[in-house]
Amino acid sequence: MQTSPDTDTTRLPIGSDIDLAWVRQQVRQRAADLGFGLVQQTKLVTAASELARNTLIHGGGGHIEMTALERGLRLTFTDSGPGIRDIEQAMTDGFTTGNGLGLGLSGAKRLVQDFSIDSRPCQGTTITITAWATAMPHPRADHE
């Protein structure tokens, strides 16, 4: 794990199943530290888990950069794999190149507020997601 002294960015390798577990743990901890509620943490960890697995399985490994923002967390997944030939098709629910349900990229996109993908054949893929911590709702006052 590398932490940049200039920003609140941490870089973690994604090269094995053990790394996938470490990424999930670190994303959950960072989100909790930033004030994300349990449901928000779960959504973000689910998206991160799917994208990290794609980085490993389809991209041959790579890394994640976690950047803490004021009330948010940006995660950037980068690999140097074969790239995604047809991003529009890859973002379609039900499309899969493996044995999954085909909800990976599109599902991850639905779980976060911001999602961007940059991929070129034979040059790799970079996917950036951002989630924002929302304030807890205030209890309603009883009206008498």
PDB file of C-alpha atoms in Angstrom:
ATOM      1  CA  MET A   1       0.000   0.000   0.000  1.00  0.00           C
ATOM      2  CA  GLN A   2       1.351   3.389  -1.027  1.00  0.00           C
ATOM      3  CA  THR A   3       0.038   6.695   0.298  1.00  0.00           C
ATOM      4  CA  SER A   4       0.827   9.928  -1.494  1.00  0.00           C
ATOM      5  CA  PRO A   5       2.084  12.671   0.854  1.00  0.00           C
ATOM      6  CA  ASP A   6       0.613  15.457  -1.334  1.00  0.00           C
ATOM      7  CA  THR A   7      -2.974  14.182  -1.360  1.00  0.00           C
ATOM      8  CA  ASP A   8      -5.067  11.770   0.599  1.00  0.00           C
ATOM      9  CA  THR A   9      -4.593   9.063  -2.044  1.00  0.00           C
ATOM     10  CA  THR A  10      -3.762   5.441  -1.375  1.00  0.00           C
ATOM     11  CA  ARG A  11      -2.677   3.023  -4.099  1.00  0.00           C
ATOM     12  CA  LEU A  12      -3.245  -0.711  -3.689  1.00  0.00           C
ATOM     13  CA  PRO A  13      -2.174  -3.503  -6.057  1.00  0.00           C
ATOM     14  CA  ILE A  14      -4.737  -5.835  -7.608  1.00  0.00           C
ATOM     15  CA  GLY A  15      -2.944  -9.020  -8.562  1.00  0.00           C
ATOM     16  CA  SER A  16      -4.577 -11.859  -6.627  1.00  0.00           C
ATOM     17  CA  ASP A  17      -7.725 -12.920  -4.784  1.00  0.00           C
ATOM     18  CA  ILE A  18      -6.030 -11.850  -1.544  1.00  0.00           C
ATOM     19  CA  ASP A  19      -5.664  -8.351  -3.001  1.00  0.00           C
ATOM     20  CA  LEU A  20      -9.401  -8.314  -3.783  1.00  0.00           C
ATOM     21  CA  ALA A  21     -10.213  -8.970  -0.124  1.00  0.00           C
ATOM     22  CA  TRP A  22      -7.738  -6.270   0.962  1.00  0.00           C
ATOM     23  CA  VAL A  23      -9.289  -3.746  -1.475  1.00  0.00           C
ATOM     24  CA  ARG A  24     -12.784  -4.422  -0.124  1.00  0.00           C
ATOM     25  CA  GLN A  25     -11.571  -4.012   3.463  1.00  0.00           C
ATOM     26  CA  GLN A  26      -9.703  -0.783   2.727  1.00  0.00           C
ATOM     27  CA  VAL A  27     -12.595   0.763   0.768  1.00  0.00           C
ATOM     28  CA  ARG A  28     -15.028  -0.040   3.582  1.00  0.00           C
ATOM     29  CA  GLN A  29     -12.693   1.422   6.221  1.00  0.00           C
ATOM     30  CA  ARG A  30     -12.013   4.587   4.220  1.00  0.00           C
ATOM     31  CA  ALA A  31     -15.744   5.087   3.544  1.00  0.00           C
ATOM     32  CA  ALA A  32     -16.559   4.632   7.237  1.00  0.00           C
ATOM     33  CA  ASP A  33     -13.829   7.124   8.179  1.00  0.00           C
ATOM     34  CA  LEU A  34     -15.392   9.651   5.772  1.00  0.00           C
ATOM     35  CA  GLY A  35     -18.837   9.335   7.367  1.00  0.00           C
ATOM     36  CA  PHE A  36     -20.568   7.013   4.910  1.00  0.00           C
ATOM     37  CA  GLY A  37     -23.545   5.203   6.423  1.00  0.00           C
ATOM     38  CA  LEU A  38     -23.677   1.400   6.422  1.00  0.00           C
ATOM     39  CA  VAL A  39     -25.881   1.181   3.310  1.00  0.00           C
ATOM     40  CA  GLN A  40     -23.634   3.636   1.461  1.00  0.00           C
ATOM     41  CA  GLN A  41     -20.554   1.660   2.506  1.00  0.00           C
ATOM     42  CA  THR A  42     -22.131  -1.563   1.269  1.00  0.00           C
ATOM     43  CA  LYS A  43     -23.010  -0.070  -2.115  1.00  0.00           C
ATOM     44  CA  LEU A  44     -19.523   1.356  -2.564  1.00  0.00           C
ATOM     45  CA  VAL A  45     -17.780  -1.851  -1.468  1.00  0.00           C
ATOM     46  CA  THR A  46     -19.994  -3.870  -3.823  1.00  0.00           C
ATOM     47  CA  ALA A  47     -19.102  -1.621  -6.769  1.00  0.00           C
ATOM     48  CA  ALA A  48     -15.415  -1.646  -5.812  1.00  0.00           C
ATOM     49  CA  SER A  49     -15.409  -5.424  -5.461  1.00  0.00           C
ATOM     50  CA  GLU A  50     -16.864  -5.896  -8.944  1.00  0.00           C
ATOM     51  CA  LEU A  51     -14.450  -3.435 -10.542  1.00  0.00           C
ATOM     52  CA  ALA A  52     -11.438  -4.872  -8.718  1.00  0.00           C
ATOM     53  CA  ARG A  53     -12.414  -8.378  -9.842  1.00  0.00           C
ATOM     54  CA  ASN A  54     -12.739  -7.127 -13.451  1.00  0.00           C
ATOM     55  CA  THR A  55      -9.303  -5.519 -13.134  1.00  0.00           C
ATOM     56  CA  LEU A  56      -7.866  -8.864 -12.058  1.00  0.00           C
ATOM     57  CA  ILE A  57      -9.804 -11.260 -14.305  1.00  0.00           C
ATOM     58  CA  HIS A  58     -10.207  -9.263 -17.516  1.00  0.00           C
ATOM     59  CA  GLY A  59      -7.301  -6.843 -17.198  1.00  0.00           C
ATOM     60  CA  GLY A  60      -4.706  -9.264 -15.901  1.00  0.00           C
ATOM     61  CA  GLY A  61      -4.222  -7.234 -12.722  1.00  0.00           C
ATOM     62  CA  GLY A  62      -3.495  -3.607 -12.032  1.00  0.00           C
ATOM     63  CA  HIS A  63      -4.153  -1.246  -9.156  1.00  0.00           C
ATOM     64  CA  ILE A  64      -6.710   0.934  -7.419  1.00  0.00           C
ATOM     65  CA  GLU A  65      -6.173   4.494  -6.249  1.00  0.00           C
ATOM     66  CA  MET A  66      -8.429   5.664  -3.428  1.00  0.00           C
ATOM     67  CA  THR A  67      -8.695   9.417  -3.024  1.00  0.00           C
ATOM     68  CA  ALA A  68     -10.532  10.914  -0.073  1.00  0.00           C
ATOM     69  CA  LEU A  69     -12.579  13.966  -0.963  1.00  0.00           C
ATOM     70  CA  GLU A  70     -14.506  16.261   1.310  1.00  0.00           C
ATOM     71  CA  ARG A  71     -17.473  13.982   2.124  1.00  0.00           C
ATOM     72  CA  GLY A  72     -16.665  11.616  -0.730  1.00  0.00           C
ATOM     73  CA  LEU A  73     -14.395   8.907  -2.038  1.00  0.00           C
ATOM     74  CA  ARG A  74     -13.006   8.530  -5.553  1.00  0.00           C
ATOM     75  CA  LEU A  75     -11.789   5.099  -6.659  1.00  0.00           C
ATOM     76  CA  THR A  76      -9.777   4.636  -9.851  1.00  0.00           C
ATOM     77  CA  PHE A  77      -9.157   1.116 -11.171  1.00  0.00           C
ATOM     78  CA  THR A  78      -6.402   0.800 -13.788  1.00  0.00           C
ATOM     79  CA  ASP A  79      -5.095  -2.150 -15.761  1.00  0.00           C
ATOM     80  CA  SER A  80      -2.905  -2.649 -18.829  1.00  0.00           C
ATOM     81  CA  GLY A  81      -4.951  -5.507 -20.225  1.00  0.00           C
ATOM     82  CA  PRO A  82      -6.606  -5.983 -23.605  1.00  0.00           C
ATOM     83  CA  GLY A  83      -9.111  -3.168 -23.097  1.00  0.00           C
ATOM     84  CA  ILE A  84     -12.823  -3.211 -23.781  1.00  0.00           C
ATOM     85  CA  ARG A  85     -13.627  -3.363 -27.496  1.00  0.00           C
ATOM     86  CA  ASP A  86     -17.236  -2.182 -27.219  1.00  0.00           C
ATOM     87  CA  ILE A  87     -17.911  -0.117 -24.098  1.00  0.00           C
ATOM     88  CA  GLU A  88     -21.587   0.398 -24.932  1.00  0.00           C
ATOM     89  CA  GLN A  89     -22.127  -3.351 -25.174  1.00  0.00           C
ATOM     90  CA  ALA A  90     -20.092  -3.990 -22.017  1.00  0.00           C
ATOM     91  CA  MET A  91     -22.323  -1.523 -20.132  1.00  0.00           C
ATOM     92  CA  THR A  92     -25.494  -3.363 -21.190  1.00  0.00           C
ATOM     93  CA  ASP A  93     -27.244  -5.349 -18.467  1.00  0.00           C
ATOM     94  CA  GLY A  94     -26.918  -9.045 -19.191  1.00  0.00           C
ATOM     95  CA  PHE A  95     -23.774  -8.798 -21.315  1.00  0.00           C
ATOM     96  CA  THR A  96     -20.955 -10.967 -20.032  1.00  0.00           C
ATOM     97  CA  THR A  97     -17.651 -12.254 -21.322  1.00  0.00           C
ATOM     98  CA  GLY A  98     -17.364 -14.690 -18.442  1.00  0.00           C
ATOM     99  CA  ASN A  99     -19.588 -16.821 -16.275  1.00  0.00           C
ATOM    100  CA  GLY A 100     -21.228 -13.966 -14.388  1.00  0.00           C
ATOM    101  CA  LEU A 101     -24.700 -12.487 -14.542  1.00  0.00           C
ATOM    102  CA  GLY A 102     -23.656  -9.614 -16.763  1.00  0.00           C
ATOM    103  CA  LEU A 103     -24.390  -6.941 -14.166  1.00  0.00           C
ATOM    104  CA  GLY A 104     -20.790  -5.984 -13.362  1.00  0.00           C
ATOM    105  CA  LEU A 105     -20.091  -2.648 -15.030  1.00  0.00           C
ATOM    106  CA  SER A 106     -23.701  -1.514 -15.293  1.00  0.00           C
ATOM    107  CA  GLY A 107     -24.399  -2.653 -11.740  1.00  0.00           C
ATOM    108  CA  ALA A 108     -21.350  -0.824 -10.402  1.00  0.00           C
ATOM    109  CA  LYS A 109     -22.463   2.324 -12.210  1.00  0.00           C
ATOM    110  CA  ARG A 110     -25.878   2.206 -10.541  1.00  0.00           C
ATOM    111  CA  LEU A 111     -24.309   1.946  -7.069  1.00  0.00           C
ATOM    112  CA  VAL A 112     -22.325   5.212  -7.211  1.00  0.00           C
ATOM    113  CA  GLN A 113     -22.989   8.839  -8.091  1.00  0.00           C
ATOM    114  CA  ASP A 114     -20.247   9.276 -10.716  1.00  0.00           C
ATOM    115  CA  PHE A 115     -18.852   6.690 -13.142  1.00  0.00           C
ATOM    116  CA  SER A 116     -16.425   7.079 -16.022  1.00  0.00           C
ATOM    117  CA  ILE A 117     -14.643   4.560 -18.193  1.00  0.00           C
ATOM    118  CA  ASP A 118     -11.702   4.963 -20.531  1.00  0.00           C
ATOM    119  CA  SER A 119     -10.646   1.883 -22.448  1.00  0.00           C
ATOM    120  CA  ARG A 120      -8.784   1.260 -25.665  1.00  0.00           C
ATOM    121  CA  PRO A 121      -8.075  -2.091 -27.289  1.00  0.00           C
ATOM    122  CA  CYS A 122      -4.589  -3.359 -26.373  1.00  0.00           C
ATOM    123  CA  GLN A 123      -3.985  -0.356 -24.079  1.00  0.00           C
ATOM    124  CA  GLY A 124      -5.922  -1.197 -20.938  1.00  0.00           C
ATOM    125  CA  THR A 125      -8.819   0.236 -19.022  1.00  0.00           C
ATOM    126  CA  THR A 126      -9.304   2.913 -16.390  1.00  0.00           C
ATOM    127  CA  ILE A 127     -12.600   3.151 -14.528  1.00  0.00           C
ATOM    128  CA  THR A 128     -13.217   5.929 -12.029  1.00  0.00           C
ATOM    129  CA  ILE A 129     -16.127   5.974  -9.614  1.00  0.00           C
ATOM    130  CA  THR A 130     -17.039   8.530  -6.994  1.00  0.00           C
ATOM    131  CA  ALA A 131     -19.477   8.197  -4.128  1.00  0.00           C
ATOM    132  CA  TRP A 132     -20.562  10.930  -1.761  1.00  0.00           C
ATOM    133  CA  ALA A 133     -21.494  10.534   1.882  1.00  0.00           C
ATOM    134  CA  THR A 134     -24.943  11.911   2.539  1.00  0.00           C
ATOM    135  CA  ALA A 135     -26.123  13.296   5.820  1.00  0.00           C
ATOM    136  CA  MET A 136     -28.327  11.133   7.953  1.00  0.00           C
ATOM    137  CA  PRO A 137     -31.967  12.208   7.784  1.00  0.00           C
ATOM    138  CA  HIS A 138     -33.210  13.993  10.858  1.00  0.00           C
ATOM    139  CA  PRO A 139     -36.043  12.371  12.797  1.00  0.00           C
ATOM    140  CA  ARG A 140     -39.375  13.995  12.155  1.00  0.00           C
ATOM    141  CA  ALA A 141     -40.739  16.031  15.000  1.00  0.00           C
ATOM    142  CA  ASP A 142     -44.072  14.831  16.351  1.00  0.00           C
ATOM    143  CA  HIS A 143     -46.835  17.227  15.461  1.00  0.00           C
ATOM    144  CA  GLU A 144     -49.488  17.644  18.128  1.00  0.00           C
TER     145      GLU A 144
END
